[in-house]
PDB file of C-alpha atoms and ligand atoms in Angstrom:
ATOM      1  CA  MET A   1       0.000   0.000   0.000  1.00 39.00           C
ATOM      2  CA  ARG A   2       1.480   3.329  -0.996  1.00 35.00           C
ATOM      3  CA  ILE A   3       0.497   6.890  -0.318  1.00 36.00           C
ATOM      4  CA  ASP A   4       1.818   9.915  -2.138  1.00 35.00           C
ATOM      5  CA  LEU A   5       2.434  12.839   0.148  1.00 33.00           C
ATOM      6  CA  MET A   6       3.333  15.876  -1.921  1.00 33.00           C
ATOM      7  CA  ALA A   7       6.470  17.559  -0.725  1.00 31.00           C
ATOM      8  CA  GLY A   8       5.815  19.885   2.159  1.00 33.00           C
ATOM      9  CA  ALA A   9       2.075  19.318   2.058  1.00 37.00           C
ATOM     10  CA  SER A  10       0.062  18.834   5.203  1.00 49.00           C
ATOM     11  CA  LEU A  11      -3.385  17.286   4.969  1.00 52.00           C
ATOM     12  CA  SER A  12      -4.938  18.562   1.795  1.00 50.00           C
ATOM     13  CA  ALA A  13      -7.386  16.665  -0.342  1.00 46.00           C
ATOM     14  CA  ALA A  14      -5.002  16.444  -3.267  1.00 43.00           C
ATOM     15  CA  ALA A  15      -2.019  15.591  -1.119  1.00 46.00           C
ATOM     16  CA  LEU A  16      -3.003  12.139  -0.005  1.00 56.00           C
ATOM     17  CA  ARG A  17      -4.072   9.511  -2.467  1.00 54.00           C
ATOM     18  CA  CYS A  18      -4.053   5.851  -1.637  1.00 56.00           C
ATOM     19  CA  ALA A  19      -3.904   3.064  -4.189  1.00 53.00           C
ATOM     20  CA  ALA A  20      -6.192   0.204  -3.152  1.00 69.00           C
ATOM     21  CA  GLU A  21      -7.178  -1.126   0.260  1.00 82.00           C
ATOM     22  CA  PRO A  22      -5.694   1.545   2.501  1.00 94.00           C
ATOM     23  CA  THR A  23      -5.096   0.607   6.120  1.00 96.00           C
ATOM     24  CA  ILE A  24      -6.975   2.972   8.431  1.00 97.00           C
ATOM     25  CA  LEU A  25      -6.297   2.859  12.145  1.00 98.00           C
ATOM     26  CA  VAL A  26      -9.224   4.116  14.242  1.00 98.00           C
ATOM     27  CA  PHE A  27      -8.220   5.008  17.790  1.00 98.00           C
ATOM     28  CA  ASP A  28     -10.164   5.844  20.949  1.00 98.00           C
ATOM     29  CA  SER A  29      -9.886   5.394  24.701  1.00 98.00           C
ATOM     30  CA  GLY A  30     -12.419   2.577  24.489  1.00 97.00           C
ATOM     31  CA  LEU A  31     -15.473   1.724  22.429  1.00 97.00           C
ATOM     32  CA  GLY A  32     -16.639   5.198  21.358  1.00 98.00           C
ATOM     33  CA  GLY A  33     -14.611   5.185  18.169  1.00 98.00           C
ATOM     34  CA  LEU A  34     -16.840   2.359  16.922  1.00 97.00           C
ATOM     35  CA  THR A  35     -19.396   5.044  16.013  1.00 97.00           C
ATOM     36  CA  VAL A  36     -16.793   6.586  13.711  1.00 98.00           C
ATOM     37  CA  LEU A  37     -15.674   3.194  12.404  1.00 97.00           C
ATOM     38  CA  ASP A  38     -19.272   2.442  11.358  1.00 96.00           C
ATOM     39  CA  ALA A  39     -19.429   5.654   9.299  1.00 97.00           C
ATOM     40  CA  LEU A  40     -16.003   4.972   7.758  1.00 97.00           C
ATOM     41  CA  ARG A  41     -16.931   1.442   6.781  1.00 95.00           C
ATOM     42  CA  ARG A  42     -20.060   2.687   5.055  1.00 94.00           C
ATOM     43  CA  ALA A  43     -17.981   5.164   3.037  1.00 95.00           C
ATOM     44  CA  ARG A  44     -14.971   2.936   2.279  1.00 95.00           C
ATOM     45  CA  PRO A  45     -15.971  -0.683   2.929  1.00 93.00           C
ATOM     46  CA  ASP A  46     -12.968  -1.884   0.945  1.00 93.00           C
ATOM     47  CA  ALA A  47     -10.383  -0.395   3.350  1.00 95.00           C
ATOM     48  CA  ARG A  48      -8.579  -2.486   5.919  1.00 95.00           C
ATOM     49  CA  TYR A  49      -9.423  -1.243   9.421  1.00 97.00           C
ATOM     50  CA  VAL A  50      -7.599  -1.620  12.710  1.00 98.00           C
ATOM     51  CA  TYR A  51      -9.745  -0.488  15.628  1.00 98.00           C
ATOM     52  CA  VAL A  52      -7.807   0.236  18.816  1.00 98.00           C
ATOM     53  CA  GLY A  53      -9.304   1.010  22.223  1.00 98.00           C
ATOM     54  CA  ASP A  54      -6.861   2.172  24.889  1.00 98.00           C
ATOM     55  CA  ASP A  55      -8.952   0.577  27.612  1.00 96.00           C
ATOM     56  CA  ALA A  56      -5.944   0.403  29.963  1.00 96.00           C
ATOM     57  CA  ALA A  57      -6.233   4.202  30.314  1.00 97.00           C
ATOM     58  CA  PHE A  58     -10.035   4.617  30.011  1.00 97.00           C
ATOM     59  CA  PRO A  59     -11.585   7.098  30.672  1.00 97.00           C
ATOM     60  CA  TYR A  60      -9.483   9.779  28.997  1.00 97.00           C
ATOM     61  CA  GLY A  61     -11.928  12.450  30.162  1.00 94.00           C
ATOM     62  CA  ARG A  62     -10.483  12.386  33.663  1.00 91.00           C
ATOM     63  CA  LEU A  63      -6.776  12.515  32.753  1.00 95.00           C
ATOM     64  CA  SER A  64      -4.723  15.672  33.127  1.00 96.00           C
ATOM     65  CA  GLU A  65      -3.633  17.251  29.845  1.00 97.00           C
ATOM     66  CA  ALA A  66       0.048  16.341  30.348  1.00 97.00           C
ATOM     67  CA  THR A  67      -0.803  12.717  31.200  1.00 97.00           C
ATOM     68  CA  LEU A  68      -3.083  12.393  28.185  1.00 98.00           C
ATOM     69  CA  VAL A  69      -0.532  13.774  25.708  1.00 98.00           C
ATOM     70  CA  ALA A  70       2.153  11.425  27.044  1.00 97.00           C
ATOM     71  CA  ARG A  71      -0.190   8.427  26.999  1.00 98.00           C
ATOM     72  CA  VAL A  72      -1.439   8.895  23.436  1.00 98.00           C
ATOM     73  CA  LEU A  73       2.097   9.418  22.107  1.00 98.00           C
ATOM     74  CA  THR A  74       3.323   6.257  23.855  1.00 97.00           C
ATOM     75  CA  VAL A  75       0.479   4.107  22.562  1.00 98.00           C
ATOM     76  CA  MET A  76       0.633   5.563  19.052  1.00 98.00           C
ATOM     77  CA  GLU A  77       4.369   4.859  18.848  1.00 97.00           C
ATOM     78  CA  ARG A  78       3.588   1.143  19.202  1.00 96.00           C
ATOM     79  CA  LEU A  79       0.538   1.162  16.970  1.00 97.00           C
ATOM     80  CA  VAL A  80       2.190   2.941  14.062  1.00 98.00           C
ATOM     81  CA  ALA A  81       5.203   0.592  14.252  1.00 97.00           C
ATOM     82  CA  THR A  82       2.998  -2.523  14.420  1.00 96.00           C
ATOM     83  CA  HIS A  83       0.213  -1.709  11.955  1.00 96.00           C
ATOM     84  CA  ARG A  84       1.856   0.794   9.589  1.00 97.00           C
ATOM     85  CA  PRO A  85      -1.427   2.588   8.871  1.00 98.00           C
ATOM     86  CA  ASP A  86      -1.866   4.840   5.856  1.00 97.00           C
ATOM     87  CA  LEU A  87      -4.042   7.146   7.930  1.00 98.00           C
ATOM     88  CA  VAL A  88      -5.024   7.362  11.606  1.00 98.00           C
ATOM     89  CA  VAL A  89      -8.377   8.643  12.829  1.00 98.00           C
ATOM     90  CA  ILE A  90      -8.261   9.857  16.425  1.00 98.00           C
ATOM     91  CA  ALA A  91     -11.902   8.987  17.063  1.00 98.00           C
ATOM     92  CA  CYS A  92     -11.939  10.752  20.400  1.00 98.00           C
ATOM     93  CA  ASN A  93     -12.791  14.387  21.102  1.00 98.00           C
ATOM     94  CA  THR A  94     -10.968  14.334  24.432  1.00 98.00           C
ATOM     95  CA  ALA A  95      -7.701  13.393  22.719  1.00 98.00           C
ATOM     96  CA  SER A  96      -8.191  15.285  19.433  1.00 98.00           C
ATOM     97  CA  THR A  97      -8.825  18.637  21.135  1.00 98.00           C
ATOM     98  CA  LEU A  98      -5.407  18.334  22.757  1.00 98.00           C
ATOM     99  CA  VAL A  99      -2.987  15.863  21.180  1.00 98.00           C
ATOM    100  CA  LEU A 100      -3.231  16.347  17.404  1.00 98.00           C
ATOM    101  CA  PRO A 101      -0.402  18.920  17.133  1.00 98.00           C
ATOM    102  CA  ALA A 102       1.987  16.638  19.063  1.00 98.00           C
ATOM    103  CA  LEU A 103       1.006  13.604  16.954  1.00 98.00           C
ATOM    104  CA  ARG A 104       1.509  15.490  13.694  1.00 98.00           C
ATOM    105  CA  GLN A 105       4.891  16.659  14.896  1.00 98.00           C
ATOM    106  CA  ARG A 106       6.007  13.173  15.927  1.00 98.00           C
ATOM    107  CA  PHE A 107       4.730  11.053  13.014  1.00 98.00           C
ATOM    108  CA  THR A 108       4.642  11.410   9.238  1.00 97.00           C
ATOM    109  CA  THR A 109       1.394   9.374   9.101  1.00 97.00           C
ATOM    110  CA  PRO A 110      -1.617  11.631   8.435  1.00 97.00           C
ATOM    111  CA  PHE A 111      -4.010  12.099  11.365  1.00 98.00           C
ATOM    112  CA  VAL A 112      -7.690  13.054  11.199  1.00 98.00           C
ATOM    113  CA  GLY A 113      -9.290  14.120  14.478  1.00 98.00           C
ATOM    114  CA  VAL A 114     -12.821  14.330  15.838  1.00 98.00           C
ATOM    115  CA  VAL A 115     -13.689  17.643  17.484  1.00 97.00           C
ATOM    116  CA  PRO A 116     -16.964  18.976  18.924  1.00 98.00           C
ATOM    117  CA  PRO A 117     -19.514  19.608  16.113  1.00 97.00           C
ATOM    118  CA  ILE A 118     -20.184  23.202  17.142  1.00 98.00           C
ATOM    119  CA  LYS A 119     -20.454  24.614  13.644  1.00 97.00           C
ATOM    120  CA  PRO A 120     -23.278  22.318  12.447  1.00 98.00           C
ATOM    121  CA  ALA A 121     -24.992  22.801  15.803  1.00 98.00           C
ATOM    122  CA  ALA A 122     -24.977  26.583  15.408  1.00 98.00           C
ATOM    123  CA  GLU A 123     -26.364  26.158  11.894  1.00 98.00           C
ATOM    124  CA  ALA A 124     -29.127  23.793  13.038  1.00 98.00           C
ATOM    125  CA  THR A 125     -30.478  25.654  16.075  1.00 98.00           C
ATOM    126  CA  ARG A 126     -33.612  27.762  15.830  1.00 98.00           C
ATOM    127  CA  THR A 127     -33.824  28.788  19.499  1.00 98.00           C
ATOM    128  CA  ARG A 128     -30.080  29.632  19.758  1.00 98.00           C
ATOM    129  CA  LEU A 129     -29.883  27.450  22.846  1.00 98.00           C
ATOM    130  CA  VAL A 130     -27.291  24.775  22.131  1.00 98.00           C
ATOM    131  CA  THR A 131     -25.728  22.234  24.479  1.00 98.00           C
ATOM    132  CA  LEU A 132     -22.295  20.689  24.120  1.00 98.00           C
ATOM    133  CA  LEU A 133     -22.278  17.324  25.887  1.00 98.00           C
ATOM    134  CA  ALA A 134     -18.743  15.992  26.315  1.00 98.00           C
ATOM    135  CA  THR A 135     -16.236  14.605  28.775  1.00 98.00           C
ATOM    136  CA  PRO A 136     -14.951  16.924  31.519  1.00 97.00           C
ATOM    137  CA  GLY A 137     -11.639  17.052  29.631  1.00 97.00           C
ATOM    138  CA  THR A 138     -13.180  18.238  26.341  1.00 98.00           C
ATOM    139  CA  VAL A 139     -15.330  20.829  28.105  1.00 97.00           C
ATOM    140  CA  ALA A 140     -12.249  22.271  29.809  1.00 97.00           C
ATOM    141  CA  ARG A 141     -10.127  22.598  26.635  1.00 97.00           C
ATOM    142  CA  SER A 142      -9.228  26.019  25.280  1.00 97.00           C
ATOM    143  CA  TYR A 143      -9.690  24.435  21.816  1.00 98.00           C
ATOM    144  CA  THR A 144     -13.372  23.864  22.616  1.00 98.00           C
ATOM    145  CA  ARG A 145     -13.839  27.417  23.899  1.00 97.00           C
ATOM    146  CA  ASP A 146     -12.213  28.773  20.734  1.00 98.00           C
ATOM    147  CA  LEU A 147     -14.528  26.691  18.525  1.00 97.00           C
ATOM    148  CA  ILE A 148     -17.534  28.112  20.341  1.00 98.00           C
ATOM    149  CA  ALA A 149     -16.279  31.683  20.044  1.00 98.00           C
ATOM    150  CA  THR A 150     -15.597  31.194  16.314  1.00 98.00           C
ATOM    151  CA  TYR A 151     -18.757  29.384  15.233  1.00 98.00           C
ATOM    152  CA  ALA A 152     -21.447  29.876  17.849  1.00 98.00           C
ATOM    153  CA  GLY A 153     -21.106  33.512  18.873  1.00 96.00           C
ATOM    154  CA  ALA A 154     -24.835  34.081  18.315  1.00 96.00           C
ATOM    155  CA  CYS A 155     -25.854  31.147  20.543  1.00 98.00           C
ATOM    156  CA  ALA A 156     -25.961  30.518  24.251  1.00 98.00           C
ATOM    157  CA  VAL A 157     -23.919  27.325  24.576  1.00 98.00           C
ATOM    158  CA  THR A 158     -24.381  25.210  27.697  1.00 98.00           C
ATOM    159  CA  LEU A 159     -21.294  23.105  28.422  1.00 98.00           C
ATOM    160  CA  VAL A 160     -22.062  19.798  30.118  1.00 98.00           C
ATOM    161  CA  GLY A 161     -19.031  17.761  31.198  1.00 98.00           C
ATOM    162  CA  SER A 162     -20.414  14.323  31.942  1.00 98.00           C
ATOM    163  CA  GLN A 163     -18.521  12.218  34.455  1.00 96.00           C
ATOM    164  CA  ASN A 164     -20.290   8.968  33.646  1.00 98.00           C
ATOM    165  CA  LEU A 165     -21.830   8.852  30.187  1.00 98.00           C
ATOM    166  CA  ALA A 166     -18.832   7.302  28.380  1.00 98.00           C
ATOM    167  CA  GLY A 167     -18.783   4.575  31.034  1.00 98.00           C
ATOM    168  CA  PHE A 168     -22.517   4.026  30.554  1.00 98.00           C
ATOM    169  CA  ALA A 169     -21.934   3.552  26.813  1.00 98.00           C
ATOM    170  CA  GLU A 170     -19.203   0.995  27.536  1.00 96.00           C
ATOM    171  CA  ALA A 171     -21.538  -0.824  29.935  1.00 96.00           C
ATOM    172  CA  GLU A 172     -24.297  -0.864  27.311  1.00 96.00           C
ATOM    173  CA  LEU A 173     -22.080  -2.623  24.783  1.00 94.00           C
ATOM    174  CA  ALA A 174     -20.674  -4.956  27.414  1.00 93.00           C
ATOM    175  CA  GLY A 175     -24.222  -6.168  28.123  1.00 93.00           C
ATOM    176  CA  ALA A 176     -24.801  -4.333  31.435  1.00 95.00           C
ATOM    177  CA  PRO A 177     -26.914  -1.264  30.539  1.00 97.00           C
ATOM    178  CA  VAL A 178     -27.739   1.362  33.163  1.00 98.00           C
ATOM    179  CA  ASP A 179     -31.403   2.078  33.886  1.00 98.00           C
ATOM    180  CA  ASP A 180     -33.404   4.904  32.321  1.00 98.00           C
ATOM    181  CA  ALA A 181     -33.555   7.035  35.492  1.00 98.00           C
ATOM    182  CA  THR A 182     -29.751   7.011  35.816  1.00 98.00           C
ATOM    183  CA  LEU A 183     -29.336   7.963  32.169  1.00 98.00           C
ATOM    184  CA  ALA A 184     -31.970  10.702  32.377  1.00 98.00           C
ATOM    185  CA  ALA A 185     -30.294  12.220  35.460  1.00 98.00           C
ATOM    186  CA  GLU A 186     -26.909  12.267  33.716  1.00 98.00           C
ATOM    187  CA  ILE A 187     -28.200  14.250  30.719  1.00 98.00           C
ATOM    188  CA  ALA A 188     -30.687  16.462  32.600  1.00 98.00           C
ATOM    189  CA  PRO A 189     -28.306  19.508  32.647  1.00 98.00           C
ATOM    190  CA  CYS A 190     -28.353  19.501  28.810  1.00 98.00           C
ATOM    191  CA  PHE A 191     -31.936  20.749  28.717  1.00 98.00           C
ATOM    192  CA  VAL A 192     -32.394  24.452  29.387  1.00 98.00           C
ATOM    193  CA  ALA A 193     -35.749  26.276  29.361  1.00 98.00           C
ATOM    194  CA  GLU A 194     -35.672  30.085  29.345  1.00 98.00           C
ATOM    195  CA  ALA A 195     -38.375  32.312  30.844  1.00 98.00           C
ATOM    196  CA  ASP A 196     -39.208  33.584  27.319  1.00 97.00           C
ATOM    197  CA  GLY A 197     -40.285  30.075  26.300  1.00 98.00           C
ATOM    198  CA  ARG A 198     -37.148  29.160  24.330  1.00 98.00           C
ATOM    199  CA  ARG A 199     -35.719  25.713  25.010  1.00 98.00           C
ATOM    200  CA  THR A 200     -32.534  23.893  24.037  1.00 98.00           C
ATOM    201  CA  ASP A 201     -33.113  22.438  20.588  1.00 98.00           C
ATOM    202  CA  VAL A 202     -29.664  21.061  19.632  1.00 98.00           C
ATOM    203  CA  VAL A 203     -27.301  18.823  21.605  1.00 98.00           C
ATOM    204  CA  CYS A 204     -23.785  18.163  20.262  1.00 98.00           C
ATOM    205  CA  LEU A 205     -22.593  14.657  20.991  1.00 98.00           C
ATOM    206  CA  ALA A 206     -18.998  15.752  21.537  1.00 98.00           C
ATOM    207  CA  CYS A 207     -17.752  12.390  22.756  1.00 98.00           C
ATOM    208  CA  THR A 208     -17.702   9.489  20.321  1.00 98.00           C
ATOM    209  CA  HIS A 209     -19.128   7.167  22.971  1.00 98.00           C
ATOM    210  CA  TYR A 210     -22.437   8.980  23.192  1.00 98.00           C
ATOM    211  CA  PRO A 211     -23.982   8.022  19.831  1.00 98.00           C
ATOM    212  CA  LEU A 212     -23.775   4.408  21.053  1.00 98.00           C
ATOM    213  CA  LEU A 213     -26.601   5.417  23.417  1.00 98.00           C
ATOM    214  CA  LEU A 214     -28.541   7.576  20.966  1.00 98.00           C
ATOM    215  CA  PRO A 215     -31.852   5.655  20.884  1.00 98.00           C
ATOM    216  CA  ARG A 216     -31.861   5.591  24.681  1.00 98.00           C
ATOM    217  CA  LEU A 217     -30.943   9.289  24.952  1.00 98.00           C
ATOM    218  CA  GLN A 218     -33.818  10.125  22.608  1.00 98.00           C
ATOM    219  CA  ALA A 219     -36.173   8.035  24.725  1.00 98.00           C
ATOM    220  CA  VAL A 220     -35.291   9.654  28.079  1.00 98.00           C
ATOM    221  CA  ALA A 221     -34.884  13.269  26.886  1.00 98.00           C
ATOM    222  CA  PRO A 222     -37.458  15.617  28.459  1.00 98.00           C
ATOM    223  CA  TRP A 223     -38.271  17.027  24.993  1.00 98.00           C
ATOM    224  CA  PRO A 224     -37.130  16.238  21.429  1.00 98.00           C
ATOM    225  CA  VAL A 225     -33.913  17.875  20.254  1.00 98.00           C
ATOM    226  CA  THR A 226     -31.555  17.471  17.297  1.00 98.00           C
ATOM    227  CA  TRP A 227     -28.583  15.343  18.361  1.00 98.00           C
ATOM    228  CA  ILE A 228     -25.459  16.053  16.321  1.00 98.00           C
ATOM    229  CA  ASP A 229     -23.076  13.159  15.761  1.00 98.00           C
ATOM    230  CA  PRO A 230     -19.879  14.200  13.921  1.00 97.00           C
ATOM    231  CA  ALA A 231     -19.120  10.689  12.564  1.00 98.00           C
ATOM    232  CA  PRO A 232     -20.560  11.165   9.027  1.00 97.00           C
ATOM    233  CA  ALA A 233     -18.537  14.377   8.601  1.00 97.00           C
ATOM    234  CA  ILE A 234     -15.371  12.553   9.683  1.00 98.00           C
ATOM    235  CA  ALA A 235     -16.030   9.832   7.119  1.00 98.00           C
ATOM    236  CA  ARG A 236     -16.449  12.502   4.416  1.00 97.00           C
ATOM    237  CA  ARG A 237     -13.130  14.061   5.431  1.00 97.00           C
ATOM    238  CA  VAL A 238     -11.360  10.697   5.224  1.00 97.00           C
ATOM    239  CA  VAL A 239     -12.844  10.051   1.774  1.00 96.00           C
ATOM    240  CA  GLN A 240     -11.596  13.474   0.655  1.00 96.00           C
ATOM    241  CA  LEU A 241      -8.122  12.412   1.723  1.00 96.00           C
ATOM    242  CA  ILE A 242      -7.908   8.806   0.544  1.00 95.00           C
ATOM    243  CA  GLY A 243     -10.324   9.085  -2.348  1.00 93.00           C
ATOM    244  CA  PRO A 244     -13.777   7.585  -2.973  1.00 91.00           C
ATOM    245  CA  LEU A 245     -14.587   3.894  -3.139  1.00 89.00           C
ATOM    246  CA  PRO A 246     -12.828   2.595  -6.273  1.00 87.00           C
ATOM    247  CA  ARG A 247     -15.271   1.297  -8.869  1.00 79.00           C
ATOM    248  CA  GLU A 248     -13.474  -2.019  -9.053  1.00 76.00           C
ATOM    249  CA  ALA A 249     -13.626  -2.598  -5.247  1.00 72.00           C
ATOM    250  CA  ASP A 250     -15.711  -5.712  -4.847  1.00 67.00           C
ATOM    251  CA  ARG A 251     -15.130  -6.882  -1.321  1.00 73.00           C
ATOM    252  CA  HIS A 252     -15.139  -5.735   2.272  1.00 78.00           C
ATOM    253  CA  GLY A 253     -11.748  -5.117   3.830  1.00 81.00           C
ATOM    254  CA  ALA A 254     -10.911  -6.909   7.063  1.00 86.00           C
ATOM    255  CA  ALA A 255     -11.396  -5.231  10.442  1.00 93.00           C
ATOM    256  CA  LEU A 256      -9.180  -6.116  13.356  1.00 96.00           C
ATOM    257  CA  GLY A 257      -9.794  -5.022  16.949  1.00 97.00           C
ATOM    258  CA  ALA A 258      -7.117  -4.446  19.569  1.00 97.00           C
ATOM    259  CA  PHE A 259      -7.284  -3.307  23.191  1.00 97.00           C
ATOM    260  CA  THR A 260      -4.440  -2.214  25.432  1.00 97.00           C
ATOM    261  CA  ALA A 261      -5.745  -4.103  28.475  1.00 96.00           C
ATOM    262  CA  GLY A 262      -8.615  -6.230  27.207  1.00 94.00           C
ATOM    263  CA  THR A 263     -10.426  -6.214  30.549  1.00 89.00           C
ATOM    264  CA  CYS A 264     -13.546  -4.861  28.811  1.00 86.00           C
ATOM    265  CA  LEU A 265     -13.845  -7.939  26.594  1.00 91.00           C
ATOM    266  CA  THR A 266     -16.991  -9.673  27.837  1.00 91.00           C
ATOM    267  CA  ASP A 267     -18.817 -12.216  25.659  1.00 92.00           C
ATOM    268  CA  ALA A 268     -21.526  -9.589  25.009  1.00 92.00           C
ATOM    269  CA  LEU A 269     -18.897  -7.141  23.827  1.00 94.00           C
ATOM    270  CA  ARG A 270     -17.259  -9.707  21.555  1.00 94.00           C
ATOM    271  CA  THR A 271     -20.696 -10.316  20.029  1.00 94.00           C
ATOM    272  CA  ALA A 272     -21.256  -6.554  19.591  1.00 93.00           C
ATOM    273  CA  LEU A 273     -17.835  -6.207  17.952  1.00 95.00           C
ATOM    274  CA  ALA A 274     -18.491  -9.153  15.643  1.00 95.00           C
ATOM    275  CA  ALA A 275     -21.806  -7.558  14.628  1.00 92.00           C
ATOM    276  CA  ARG A 276     -19.775  -4.512  13.573  1.00 91.00           C
ATOM    277  CA  GLY A 277     -17.476  -6.681  11.467  1.00 92.00           C
ATOM    278  CA  ILE A 278     -14.695  -7.050  14.063  1.00 95.00           C
ATOM    279  CA  GLY A 279     -14.429 -10.801  14.599  1.00 88.00           C
ATOM    280  CA  ASP A 280     -10.718 -10.823  15.241  1.00 93.00           C
ATOM    281  CA  VAL A 281      -9.821  -9.153  18.566  1.00 95.00           C
ATOM    282  CA  ALA A 282      -6.382  -9.049  20.155  1.00 94.00           C
ATOM    283  CA  VAL A 283      -4.848  -7.603  23.300  1.00 95.00           C
ATOM    284  CA  GLU A 284      -1.842  -5.408  22.496  1.00 94.00           C
ATOM    285  CA  ALA A 285      -0.833  -4.587  26.038  1.00 93.00           C
ATOM    286  CA  VAL A 286       0.418  -1.089  26.749  1.00 91.00           C
ATOM    287  CA  PRO A 287       0.377  -0.930  30.546  1.00 88.00           C
ATOM    288  CA  LEU A 288       0.087   2.357  32.367  1.00 87.00           C
ATOM    289  CA  PRO A 289       3.300   3.652  33.909  1.00 82.00           C
ATOM    290  CA  MET A 290       3.610   2.978  37.651  1.00 62.00           C
ATOM    291  CA  GLN A 291       1.965   5.777  39.614  1.00 53.00           C
TER     292      GLN A 291
HETATM  293  N1  DGL B 301     -14.656   8.737  23.292  1.00 78.60           N
HETATM  294  C1  DGL B 301     -13.966   9.777  23.912  1.00 78.60           C
HETATM  295  C2  DGL B 301     -14.303  11.154  23.331  1.00 78.60           C
HETATM  296  O1  DGL B 301     -14.732  11.258  22.193  1.00 78.60           O
HETATM  297  C3  DGL B 301     -13.581   9.812  25.347  1.00 78.60           C
HETATM  298  C4  DGL B 301     -14.225   9.042  26.430  1.00 78.60           C
HETATM  299  C5  DGL B 301     -13.297   8.960  27.641  1.00 78.60           C
HETATM  300  O2  DGL B 301     -12.362   8.151  27.563  1.00 78.60           O
HETATM  301  O3  DGL B 301     -13.463   9.706  28.616  1.00 78.60           O
HETATM  302  O4  DGL B 301     -14.127  12.153  23.953  1.00 78.60           O
END
C-alpha cells in the first residue's frame, strides 16, 4: 500500500491519495470510536481497518492534559510501528482537542481528528440554545472554547461535562446497561428552558461514545432535540483524503480489533464487535506507567 504525500504538504485533499485497500487505524480510549468506524466502513468498505481502544487508560476524560498527551504518544508509537497505517483517525474528542499537534509533529502518518460539532450545531439551532455534551476534559479545553467563540457567537452554549456517560456507553455494549432514570439524570443539565419560552433544541454529541446510546438518549430526553453526531462528517473528510470507493472494489476489507488491556472484553462485547465486522480481537498490552 502506498500513499503519495506531496512535498511539504500537510493534509490537503489532493495531497493524499491511496492506491487500493488503505489501512486505516481508528483510535479511541475505548469503544466510542466504533461510532466513527461504522461511518467509515459505510464510506470505504474496501479499506482495511484496525480499531484500537486504549482501555488500559479509560476514561481519557479524567486525565490531566500532560498525562493524556504522554499516553497517546506512547500508545501511538507502538501502533504505528505494528500496523503501519496509511491514515489514523483519532476517534476521540478528548484526545483530538489536545494531542493532534503533538502527533503530527512526531509522526509522518496523516491524522484526522474528531472535534466537537459546534459549527453544524450553530447552523441547526432555531432557538439559539445549544448544548455541548462531552467529557470533563473536552469541556475544559481552550480548543473547545475557541470553537464556540468562532462558530457559535450568536448562541448561548451550555457546556455539560459528563462524568459517567462514556462509562454508561461501555456498559451498554458490554451487556450491562444502566437504567433509564440514571441515564436521564446524567443528561438532565443539557436541557435548558428560558423564561421567554425558548428551550434547548440542539445537543452536540462531543464524545464518540455517546452516539452508542442515541436511541436511549432520545427516549429519556425531556423534549425532542436534534442530536449532532460528527461521525458522518469525519467519514467525508477521510474520503476526501484517501479518495472515494474505487469502482473495481468488490469486497469488504478486514477489520481487526485491539485493546491495550482487554479487561472490557466480555462475551456480550465480543458479540457486539463481531456484529460490527470485528471478529478478530487481540490484546496489544500497553500498561500504564507505575503511579
Ligand atoms: N470517546 C472519547 C471522546 O470522544 C472519550 C471518552 C473517555 O475516555 O473519557 O471524547
